[in-house]
């Protein structure tokens, strides 16, 4: 074979990068579809329906599951978020303080309450506080205890979020406020904090979603029938009916709140990214 014949032969080319990505996606889709089909074929849907989807049992839950359980869950969440936001703001400012002991106390608080499980905080508020202070009643009864327990947990996370938001505000904003005659405290409250909250609103809303789910720990405080939230309400009916349908309905009620809130978070995050661009 001559050199001319060799040069005239077409060169063999492999798949392009785009084609490789297309093949990879196709394989992933095929594996996913196969897994779904295998799950659908192997599952015993009749037994699942008998245990989790009894319409007559679900009907017995209404309207109490909405007017009582869901209402209490929302109240617990809102009260805990208010306490957590106020306490978190204080801890965040202490964390940014020029006074060393304030920074040390804020750091210890954040590390402790972010490291402990929320369950232990609920047990501490419900058991340890009454033992440590005999005869002392937390205002608001169960609602007050839940607000404090959820607030202590959420404040540790909110404090770090608020601190990050404050530090994200350009330093020139504080300098401009001081040049206009604002005191450091007034500049922080009037200029820096409002701008910081516009930055941290999405993660704070996401924290609200987490608090909504953590409110299920209220059962460890010992609640009355009128103070039950969704998880306790569903578990009680599941025990009474010997069926898991109430737990499924309670889970769906959680989704009625968490999915819209998650959608709001995504919308706020996308708007924030558009504003940056």
PDB file of C-alpha atoms in Angstrom:
ATOM      1  CA  UNK A   1       0.000   0.000   0.000  1.00  0.00           C
ATOM      2  CA  UNK A   2       1.434   3.364  -1.002  1.00  0.00           C
ATOM      3  CA  UNK A   3       1.574   6.476   1.117  1.00  0.00           C
ATOM      4  CA  UNK A   4      -1.091   8.018  -1.120  1.00  0.00           C
ATOM      5  CA  UNK A   5      -3.538   5.197  -0.374  1.00  0.00           C
ATOM      6  CA  UNK A   6      -2.889   5.563   3.342  1.00  0.00           C
ATOM      7  CA  UNK A   7      -3.658   9.262   3.370  1.00  0.00           C
ATOM      8  CA  UNK A   8      -6.874   8.739   1.431  1.00  0.00           C
ATOM      9  CA  UNK A   9      -8.326   6.311   4.022  1.00  0.00           C
ATOM     10  CA  UNK A  10     -10.976   7.977   6.249  1.00  0.00           C
ATOM     11  CA  UNK A  11      -9.996   8.399   9.874  1.00  0.00           C
ATOM     12  CA  UNK A  12     -12.085   6.570  12.445  1.00  0.00           C
ATOM     13  CA  UNK A  13     -13.787   8.940  14.853  1.00  0.00           C
ATOM     14  CA  UNK A  14     -15.328   8.102  18.251  1.00  0.00           C
ATOM     15  CA  UNK A  15     -18.430   9.608  19.801  1.00  0.00           C
ATOM     16  CA  UNK A  16     -18.441  13.316  20.378  1.00  0.00           C
ATOM     17  CA  UNK A  17     -18.812  14.727  23.882  1.00  0.00           C
ATOM     18  CA  UNK A  18     -22.443  15.635  23.207  1.00  0.00           C
ATOM     19  CA  UNK A  19     -23.201  12.144  21.941  1.00  0.00           C
ATOM     20  CA  UNK A  20     -21.584  10.612  25.017  1.00  0.00           C
ATOM     21  CA  UNK A  21     -23.763  12.759  27.275  1.00  0.00           C
ATOM     22  CA  UNK A  22     -26.843  11.730  25.313  1.00  0.00           C
ATOM     23  CA  UNK A  23     -25.951   8.041  25.668  1.00  0.00           C
ATOM     24  CA  UNK A  24     -25.283   8.490  29.378  1.00  0.00           C
ATOM     25  CA  UNK A  25     -28.654  10.158  29.900  1.00  0.00           C
ATOM     26  CA  UNK A  26     -30.380   7.431  27.930  1.00  0.00           C
ATOM     27  CA  UNK A  27     -28.810   4.720  30.095  1.00  0.00           C
ATOM     28  CA  UNK A  28     -29.804   6.574  33.284  1.00  0.00           C
ATOM     29  CA  UNK A  29     -33.404   6.962  32.090  1.00  0.00           C
ATOM     30  CA  UNK A  30     -33.545   3.289  31.163  1.00  0.00           C
ATOM     31  CA  UNK A  31     -32.244   2.222  34.584  1.00  0.00           C
ATOM     32  CA  UNK A  32     -34.740   4.513  36.316  1.00  0.00           C
ATOM     33  CA  UNK A  33     -37.687   3.205  34.285  1.00  0.00           C
ATOM     34  CA  UNK A  34     -36.600  -0.383  34.918  1.00  0.00           C
ATOM     35  CA  UNK A  35     -36.368   0.280  38.670  1.00  0.00           C
ATOM     36  CA  UNK A  36     -39.849   1.842  38.714  1.00  0.00           C
ATOM     37  CA  UNK A  37     -41.339  -1.067  36.790  1.00  0.00           C
ATOM     38  CA  UNK A  38     -39.637  -3.592  39.079  1.00  0.00           C
ATOM     39  CA  UNK A  39     -40.970  -1.776  42.147  1.00  0.00           C
ATOM     40  CA  UNK A  40     -44.492  -1.555  40.708  1.00  0.00           C
ATOM     41  CA  UNK A  41     -44.542  -5.243  39.795  1.00  0.00           C
ATOM     42  CA  UNK A  42     -43.066  -6.545  43.050  1.00  0.00           C
ATOM     43  CA  UNK A  43     -45.089  -4.410  45.499  1.00  0.00           C
ATOM     44  CA  UNK A  44     -48.247  -5.859  47.060  1.00  0.00           C
ATOM     45  CA  UNK A  45     -50.594  -2.950  46.362  1.00  0.00           C
ATOM     46  CA  UNK A  46     -53.581  -4.696  47.871  1.00  0.00           C
ATOM     47  CA  UNK A  47     -51.972  -4.962  51.307  1.00  0.00           C
ATOM     48  CA  UNK A  48     -50.708  -1.398  51.063  1.00  0.00           C
ATOM     49  CA  UNK A  49     -54.205  -0.158  50.271  1.00  0.00           C
ATOM     50  CA  UNK A  50     -55.713  -2.099  53.165  1.00  0.00           C
ATOM     51  CA  UNK A  51     -53.161  -0.678  55.605  1.00  0.00           C
ATOM     52  CA  UNK A  52     -52.727   2.901  54.378  1.00  0.00           C
ATOM     53  CA  UNK A  53     -55.676   3.878  52.192  1.00  0.00           C
ATOM     54  CA  UNK A  54     -58.968   3.118  53.921  1.00  0.00           C
ATOM     55  CA  UNK A  55     -61.388   5.838  52.862  1.00  0.00           C
ATOM     56  CA  UNK A  56     -63.803   5.287  55.762  1.00  0.00           C
ATOM     57  CA  UNK A  57     -61.014   5.740  58.319  1.00  0.00           C
ATOM     58  CA  UNK A  58     -59.732   8.837  56.542  1.00  0.00           C
ATOM     59  CA  UNK A  59     -63.229  10.354  56.620  1.00  0.00           C
ATOM     60  CA  UNK A  60     -63.333   9.953  60.409  1.00  0.00           C
ATOM     61  CA  UNK A  61     -60.345  12.294  60.727  1.00  0.00           C
ATOM     62  CA  UNK A  62     -62.137  15.284  59.229  1.00  0.00           C
ATOM     63  CA  UNK A  63     -62.601  18.055  60.125  1.00  0.00           C
ATOM     64  CA  UNK A  64     -60.522  17.583  63.320  1.00  0.00           C
ATOM     65  CA  UNK A  65     -57.321  16.851  61.417  1.00  0.00           C
ATOM     66  CA  UNK A  66     -57.560  20.373  59.943  1.00  0.00           C
ATOM     67  CA  UNK A  67     -59.335  22.417  62.616  1.00  0.00           C
ATOM     68  CA  UNK A  68     -57.403  20.880  65.514  1.00  0.00           C
ATOM     69  CA  UNK A  69     -54.206  19.046  64.521  1.00  0.00           C
ATOM     70  CA  UNK A  70     -53.079  21.199  61.599  1.00  0.00           C
ATOM     71  CA  UNK A  71     -54.063  24.375  63.418  1.00  0.00           C
ATOM     72  CA  UNK A  72     -51.999  23.412  66.472  1.00  0.00           C
ATOM     73  CA  UNK A  73     -49.044  22.474  64.273  1.00  0.00           C
ATOM     74  CA  UNK A  74     -49.127  25.877  62.583  1.00  0.00           C
ATOM     75  CA  UNK A  75     -49.447  27.675  65.944  1.00  0.00           C
ATOM     76  CA  UNK A  76     -46.515  25.728  67.402  1.00  0.00           C
ATOM     77  CA  UNK A  77     -44.415  26.520  64.344  1.00  0.00           C
ATOM     78  CA  UNK A  78     -45.222  30.233  64.300  1.00  0.00           C
ATOM     79  CA  UNK A  79     -44.609  30.664  68.034  1.00  0.00           C
ATOM     80  CA  UNK A  80     -41.299  28.818  67.807  1.00  0.00           C
ATOM     81  CA  UNK A  81     -40.201  30.820  64.768  1.00  0.00           C
ATOM     82  CA  UNK A  82     -40.956  34.143  66.510  1.00  0.00           C
ATOM     83  CA  UNK A  83     -38.939  33.156  69.593  1.00  0.00           C
ATOM     84  CA  UNK A  84     -36.171  31.771  67.403  1.00  0.00           C
ATOM     85  CA  UNK A  85     -36.003  34.887  65.243  1.00  0.00           C
ATOM     86  CA  UNK A  86     -35.803  37.274  68.197  1.00  0.00           C
ATOM     87  CA  UNK A  87     -33.277  35.147  70.075  1.00  0.00           C
ATOM     88  CA  UNK A  88     -31.344  34.457  66.882  1.00  0.00           C
ATOM     89  CA  UNK A  89     -31.041  38.187  66.187  1.00  0.00           C
ATOM     90  CA  UNK A  90     -29.654  38.789  69.679  1.00  0.00           C
ATOM     91  CA  UNK A  91     -27.172  35.909  69.362  1.00  0.00           C
ATOM     92  CA  UNK A  92     -26.086  37.073  65.897  1.00  0.00           C
ATOM     93  CA  UNK A  93     -25.369  40.583  67.165  1.00  0.00           C
ATOM     94  CA  UNK A  94     -23.465  39.125  70.112  1.00  0.00           C
ATOM     95  CA  UNK A  95     -21.482  37.021  67.653  1.00  0.00           C
ATOM     96  CA  UNK A  96     -20.505  40.195  65.771  1.00  0.00           C
ATOM     97  CA  UNK A  97     -19.858  42.228  68.904  1.00  0.00           C
ATOM     98  CA  UNK A  98     -16.441  43.693  69.638  1.00  0.00           C
ATOM     99  CA  UNK A  99     -16.847  42.553  73.255  1.00  0.00           C
ATOM    100  CA  UNK A 100     -15.048  39.241  73.697  1.00  0.00           C
ATOM    101  CA  UNK A 101     -17.348  37.611  76.313  1.00  0.00           C
ATOM    102  CA  UNK A 102     -20.390  38.304  74.116  1.00  0.00           C
ATOM    103  CA  UNK A 103     -18.762  36.559  71.166  1.00  0.00           C
ATOM    104  CA  UNK A 104     -17.712  33.645  73.382  1.00  0.00           C
ATOM    105  CA  UNK A 105     -21.198  33.174  74.872  1.00  0.00           C
ATOM    106  CA  UNK A 106     -22.828  33.363  71.429  1.00  0.00           C
ATOM    107  CA  UNK A 107     -20.384  30.830  70.025  1.00  0.00           C
ATOM    108  CA  UNK A 108     -20.966  28.402  72.901  1.00  0.00           C
ATOM    109  CA  UNK A 109     -24.744  28.725  72.530  1.00  0.00           C
ATOM    110  CA  UNK A 110     -24.622  28.097  68.781  1.00  0.00           C
ATOM    111  CA  UNK A 111     -22.348  25.075  69.062  1.00  0.00           C
ATOM    112  CA  UNK A 112     -24.408  23.490  71.856  1.00  0.00           C
ATOM    113  CA  UNK A 113     -27.875  23.950  70.376  1.00  0.00           C
ATOM    114  CA  UNK A 114     -26.797  23.056  66.857  1.00  0.00           C
ATOM    115  CA  UNK A 115     -25.074  19.935  68.142  1.00  0.00           C
ATOM    116  CA  UNK A 116     -27.857  18.601  70.368  1.00  0.00           C
ATOM    117  CA  UNK A 117     -30.833  16.734  68.859  1.00  0.00           C
ATOM    118  CA  UNK A 118     -34.078  18.707  69.026  1.00  0.00           C
ATOM    119  CA  UNK A 119     -35.632  15.817  70.994  1.00  0.00           C
ATOM    120  CA  UNK A 120     -33.247  16.410  73.901  1.00  0.00           C
ATOM    121  CA  UNK A 121     -34.138  20.109  73.936  1.00  0.00           C
ATOM    122  CA  UNK A 122     -37.845  19.259  74.208  1.00  0.00           C
ATOM    123  CA  UNK A 123     -37.167  16.830  77.068  1.00  0.00           C
ATOM    124  CA  UNK A 124     -34.991  19.441  78.786  1.00  0.00           C
ATOM    125  CA  UNK A 125     -37.711  22.103  78.567  1.00  0.00           C
ATOM    126  CA  UNK A 126     -40.468  19.718  79.634  1.00  0.00           C
ATOM    127  CA  UNK A 127     -38.635  17.902  82.458  1.00  0.00           C
ATOM    128  CA  UNK A 128     -35.441  19.670  83.533  1.00  0.00           C
ATOM    129  CA  UNK A 129     -36.834  23.203  83.778  1.00  0.00           C
ATOM    130  CA  UNK A 130     -39.695  22.281  86.186  1.00  0.00           C
ATOM    131  CA  UNK A 131     -37.232  20.291  88.307  1.00  0.00           C
ATOM    132  CA  UNK A 132     -34.712  23.129  88.411  1.00  0.00           C
ATOM    133  CA  UNK A 133     -37.327  25.766  89.229  1.00  0.00           C
ATOM    134  CA  UNK A 134     -40.062  24.135  91.360  1.00  0.00           C
ATOM    135  CA  UNK A 135     -43.403  25.871  91.231  1.00  0.00           C
ATOM    136  CA  UNK A 136     -42.451  27.865  88.145  1.00  0.00           C
ATOM    137  CA  UNK A 137     -44.897  27.649  85.252  1.00  0.00           C
ATOM    138  CA  UNK A 138     -43.903  28.560  81.708  1.00  0.00           C
ATOM    139  CA  UNK A 139     -46.447  31.092  80.378  1.00  0.00           C
ATOM    140  CA  UNK A 140     -48.775  29.661  77.773  1.00  0.00           C
ATOM    141  CA  UNK A 141     -48.694  26.073  79.017  1.00  0.00           C
ATOM    142  CA  UNK A 142     -47.826  23.611  76.266  1.00  0.00           C
ATOM    143  CA  UNK A 143     -47.787  26.344  73.629  1.00  0.00           C
ATOM    144  CA  UNK A 144     -45.227  28.271  75.679  1.00  0.00           C
ATOM    145  CA  UNK A 145     -43.058  25.185  76.181  1.00  0.00           C
ATOM    146  CA  UNK A 146     -43.110  24.383  72.473  1.00  0.00           C
ATOM    147  CA  UNK A 147     -42.302  27.993  71.596  1.00  0.00           C
ATOM    148  CA  UNK A 148     -39.271  27.936  73.899  1.00  0.00           C
ATOM    149  CA  UNK A 149     -38.063  24.502  72.771  1.00  0.00           C
ATOM    150  CA  UNK A 150     -38.420  25.254  69.065  1.00  0.00           C
ATOM    151  CA  UNK A 151     -37.067  28.756  69.599  1.00  0.00           C
ATOM    152  CA  UNK A 152     -33.919  27.486  71.328  1.00  0.00           C
ATOM    153  CA  UNK A 153     -33.249  25.048  68.498  1.00  0.00           C
ATOM    154  CA  UNK A 154     -34.009  27.400  65.620  1.00  0.00           C
ATOM    155  CA  UNK A 155     -32.231  30.411  67.133  1.00  0.00           C
ATOM    156  CA  UNK A 156     -28.859  28.658  66.840  1.00  0.00           C
ATOM    157  CA  UNK A 157     -29.348  28.200  63.094  1.00  0.00           C
ATOM    158  CA  UNK A 158     -31.033  31.547  62.516  1.00  0.00           C
ATOM    159  CA  UNK A 159     -28.225  33.345  64.354  1.00  0.00           C
ATOM    160  CA  UNK A 160     -25.630  32.065  61.906  1.00  0.00           C
ATOM    161  CA  UNK A 161     -27.898  32.881  58.959  1.00  0.00           C
ATOM    162  CA  UNK A 162     -28.502  36.415  60.235  1.00  0.00           C
ATOM    163  CA  UNK A 163     -24.795  36.912  60.946  1.00  0.00           C
ATOM    164  CA  UNK A 164     -23.928  35.843  57.407  1.00  0.00           C
ATOM    165  CA  UNK A 165     -26.560  38.224  56.016  1.00  0.00           C
ATOM    166  CA  UNK A 166     -25.242  41.162  58.033  1.00  0.00           C
ATOM    167  CA  UNK A 167     -21.691  40.460  56.915  1.00  0.00           C
ATOM    168  CA  UNK A 168     -22.888  40.227  53.296  1.00  0.00           C
ATOM    169  CA  UNK A 169     -24.031  43.867  53.383  1.00  0.00           C
ATOM    170  CA  UNK A 170     -21.230  46.049  51.958  1.00  0.00           C
ATOM    171  CA  UNK A 171     -19.215  47.800  54.649  1.00  0.00           C
ATOM    172  CA  UNK A 172     -19.712  51.074  52.817  1.00  0.00           C
ATOM    173  CA  UNK A 173     -23.339  51.063  53.970  1.00  0.00           C
ATOM    174  CA  UNK A 174     -22.294  51.377  57.608  1.00  0.00           C
ATOM    175  CA  UNK A 175     -19.696  54.003  56.755  1.00  0.00           C
ATOM    176  CA  UNK A 176     -22.249  56.031  54.805  1.00  0.00           C
ATOM    177  CA  UNK A 177     -24.733  55.838  57.681  1.00  0.00           C
ATOM    178  CA  UNK A 178     -22.100  56.953  60.177  1.00  0.00           C
ATOM    179  CA  UNK A 179     -21.164  59.884  57.945  1.00  0.00           C
ATOM    180  CA  UNK A 180     -24.807  60.992  58.044  1.00  0.00           C
ATOM    181  CA  UNK A 181     -24.725  61.100  61.837  1.00  0.00           C
ATOM    182  CA  UNK A 182     -26.215  57.694  62.656  1.00  0.00           C
ATOM    183  CA  UNK A 183     -24.965  55.968  65.784  1.00  0.00           C
ATOM    184  CA  UNK A 184     -23.630  52.395  65.284  1.00  0.00           C
ATOM    185  CA  UNK A 185     -26.764  50.904  66.881  1.00  0.00           C
ATOM    186  CA  UNK A 186     -29.165  53.057  64.841  1.00  0.00           C
ATOM    187  CA  UNK A 187     -27.246  52.360  61.641  1.00  0.00           C
ATOM    188  CA  UNK A 188     -27.389  48.640  62.330  1.00  0.00           C
ATOM    189  CA  UNK A 189     -31.142  48.669  63.004  1.00  0.00           C
ATOM    190  CA  UNK A 190     -32.167  51.135  60.294  1.00  0.00           C
ATOM    191  CA  UNK A 191     -29.719  50.395  57.475  1.00  0.00           C
ATOM    192  CA  UNK A 192     -27.836  47.119  57.836  1.00  0.00           C
ATOM    193  CA  UNK A 193     -30.426  44.724  59.265  1.00  0.00           C
ATOM    194  CA  UNK A 194     -33.189  45.508  56.686  1.00  0.00           C
ATOM    195  CA  UNK A 195     -30.730  44.892  53.845  1.00  0.00           C
ATOM    196  CA  UNK A 196     -29.502  41.714  55.511  1.00  0.00           C
ATOM    197  CA  UNK A 197     -33.036  40.351  55.818  1.00  0.00           C
ATOM    198  CA  UNK A 198     -33.624  40.788  52.106  1.00  0.00           C
ATOM    199  CA  UNK A 199     -30.596  38.581  51.555  1.00  0.00           C
ATOM    200  CA  UNK A 200     -31.441  35.893  54.127  1.00  0.00           C
ATOM    201  CA  UNK A 201     -35.190  35.684  53.615  1.00  0.00           C
ATOM    202  CA  UNK A 202     -35.014  32.446  51.553  1.00  0.00           C
ATOM    203  CA  UNK A 203     -32.934  30.489  54.117  1.00  0.00           C
ATOM    204  CA  UNK A 204     -35.100  31.818  56.953  1.00  0.00           C
ATOM    205  CA  UNK A 205     -38.204  30.577  55.144  1.00  0.00           C
ATOM    206  CA  UNK A 206     -36.499  27.228  54.672  1.00  0.00           C
ATOM    207  CA  UNK A 207     -35.878  27.174  58.430  1.00  0.00           C
ATOM    208  CA  UNK A 208     -39.623  27.652  58.894  1.00  0.00           C
ATOM    209  CA  UNK A 209     -40.208  24.451  56.914  1.00  0.00           C
ATOM    210  CA  UNK A 210     -37.823  22.564  59.215  1.00  0.00           C
ATOM    211  CA  UNK A 211     -39.561  23.972  62.295  1.00  0.00           C
ATOM    212  CA  UNK A 212     -42.919  22.868  60.944  1.00  0.00           C
ATOM    213  CA  UNK A 213     -41.669  19.275  60.880  1.00  0.00           C
ATOM    214  CA  UNK A 214     -39.849  19.524  64.226  1.00  0.00           C
ATOM    215  CA  UNK A 215     -43.123  20.532  65.886  1.00  0.00           C
ATOM    216  CA  UNK A 216     -43.999  16.822  65.867  1.00  0.00           C
ATOM    217  CA  UNK A 217     -41.710  16.455  68.918  1.00  0.00           C
ATOM    218  CA  UNK A 218     -44.338  18.189  71.049  1.00  0.00           C
ATOM    219  CA  UNK A 219     -45.683  14.755  72.010  1.00  0.00           C
ATOM    220  CA  UNK A 220     -42.719  14.379  74.410  1.00  0.00           C
ATOM    221  CA  UNK A 221     -44.059  17.306  76.450  1.00  0.00           C
ATOM    222  CA  UNK A 222     -47.273  15.470  77.272  1.00  0.00           C
ATOM    223  CA  UNK A 223     -50.195  17.104  75.502  1.00  0.00           C
ATOM    224  CA  UNK A 224     -53.929  16.952  76.009  1.00  0.00           C
ATOM    225  CA  UNK A 225     -56.383  15.884  73.329  1.00  0.00           C
ATOM    226  CA  UNK A 226     -56.983  19.519  72.385  1.00  0.00           C
ATOM    227  CA  UNK A 227     -53.240  20.241  72.118  1.00  0.00           C
ATOM    228  CA  UNK A 228     -52.317  17.428  69.731  1.00  0.00           C
ATOM    229  CA  UNK A 229     -50.494  18.260  66.527  1.00  0.00           C
ATOM    230  CA  UNK A 230     -50.551  16.274  63.278  1.00  0.00           C
ATOM    231  CA  UNK A 231     -48.141  13.475  64.207  1.00  0.00           C
ATOM    232  CA  UNK A 232     -49.688  12.837  67.617  1.00  0.00           C
ATOM    233  CA  UNK A 233     -53.199  13.050  66.154  1.00  0.00           C
ATOM    234  CA  UNK A 234     -52.338  10.525  63.423  1.00  0.00           C
ATOM    235  CA  UNK A 235     -50.580   8.122  65.804  1.00  0.00           C
ATOM    236  CA  UNK A 236     -53.469   8.128  68.266  1.00  0.00           C
ATOM    237  CA  UNK A 237     -56.014   7.299  65.561  1.00  0.00           C
ATOM    238  CA  UNK A 238     -53.694   4.693  64.048  1.00  0.00           C
ATOM    239  CA  UNK A 239     -53.538   2.948  67.432  1.00  0.00           C
ATOM    240  CA  UNK A 240     -57.311   3.180  67.875  1.00  0.00           C
ATOM    241  CA  UNK A 241     -58.180   1.855  64.415  1.00  0.00           C
ATOM    242  CA  UNK A 242     -55.233  -0.579  64.126  1.00  0.00           C
ATOM    243  CA  UNK A 243     -54.615   0.940  60.699  1.00  0.00           C
ATOM    244  CA  UNK A 244     -51.967   3.286  59.282  1.00  0.00           C
ATOM    245  CA  UNK A 245     -54.321   5.400  57.174  1.00  0.00           C
ATOM    246  CA  UNK A 246     -54.346   8.236  59.768  1.00  0.00           C
ATOM    247  CA  UNK A 247     -50.544   8.461  59.528  1.00  0.00           C
ATOM    248  CA  UNK A 248     -50.760   8.809  55.755  1.00  0.00           C
ATOM    249  CA  UNK A 249     -53.404  11.529  56.037  1.00  0.00           C
ATOM    250  CA  UNK A 250     -51.293  13.373  58.605  1.00  0.00           C
ATOM    251  CA  UNK A 251     -48.326  13.171  56.240  1.00  0.00           C
ATOM    252  CA  UNK A 252     -50.398  14.625  53.417  1.00  0.00           C
ATOM    253  CA  UNK A 253     -51.408  17.503  55.689  1.00  0.00           C
ATOM    254  CA  UNK A 254     -47.726  18.233  56.305  1.00  0.00           C
ATOM    255  CA  UNK A 255     -47.191  18.353  52.551  1.00  0.00           C
ATOM    256  CA  UNK A 256     -50.067  20.815  52.171  1.00  0.00           C
ATOM    257  CA  UNK A 257     -47.893  23.325  54.038  1.00  0.00           C
ATOM    258  CA  UNK A 258     -44.308  22.313  53.270  1.00  0.00           C
ATOM    259  CA  UNK A 259     -44.654  22.070  49.470  1.00  0.00           C
ATOM    260  CA  UNK A 260     -46.050  25.624  49.031  1.00  0.00           C
ATOM    261  CA  UNK A 261     -43.409  26.964  51.434  1.00  0.00           C
ATOM    262  CA  UNK A 262     -40.658  25.179  49.509  1.00  0.00           C
ATOM    263  CA  UNK A 263     -42.016  26.656  46.280  1.00  0.00           C
ATOM    264  CA  UNK A 264     -41.921  30.123  47.851  1.00  0.00           C
ATOM    265  CA  UNK A 265     -38.298  29.549  48.892  1.00  0.00           C
ATOM    266  CA  UNK A 266     -37.315  28.564  45.348  1.00  0.00           C
ATOM    267  CA  UNK A 267     -39.065  31.612  43.908  1.00  0.00           C
ATOM    268  CA  UNK A 268     -37.311  33.937  46.340  1.00  0.00           C
ATOM    269  CA  UNK A 269     -33.951  32.341  45.596  1.00  0.00           C
ATOM    270  CA  UNK A 270     -34.461  32.717  41.843  1.00  0.00           C
ATOM    271  CA  UNK A 271     -35.461  36.377  42.247  1.00  0.00           C
ATOM    272  CA  UNK A 272     -32.412  36.996  44.416  1.00  0.00           C
ATOM    273  CA  UNK A 273     -30.161  35.468  41.756  1.00  0.00           C
ATOM    274  CA  UNK A 274     -31.799  37.587  39.063  1.00  0.00           C
ATOM    275  CA  UNK A 275     -31.237  40.714  41.158  1.00  0.00           C
ATOM    276  CA  UNK A 276     -27.527  39.817  41.495  1.00  0.00           C
ATOM    277  CA  UNK A 277     -27.204  39.426  37.731  1.00  0.00           C
TER     278      UNK A 277
END
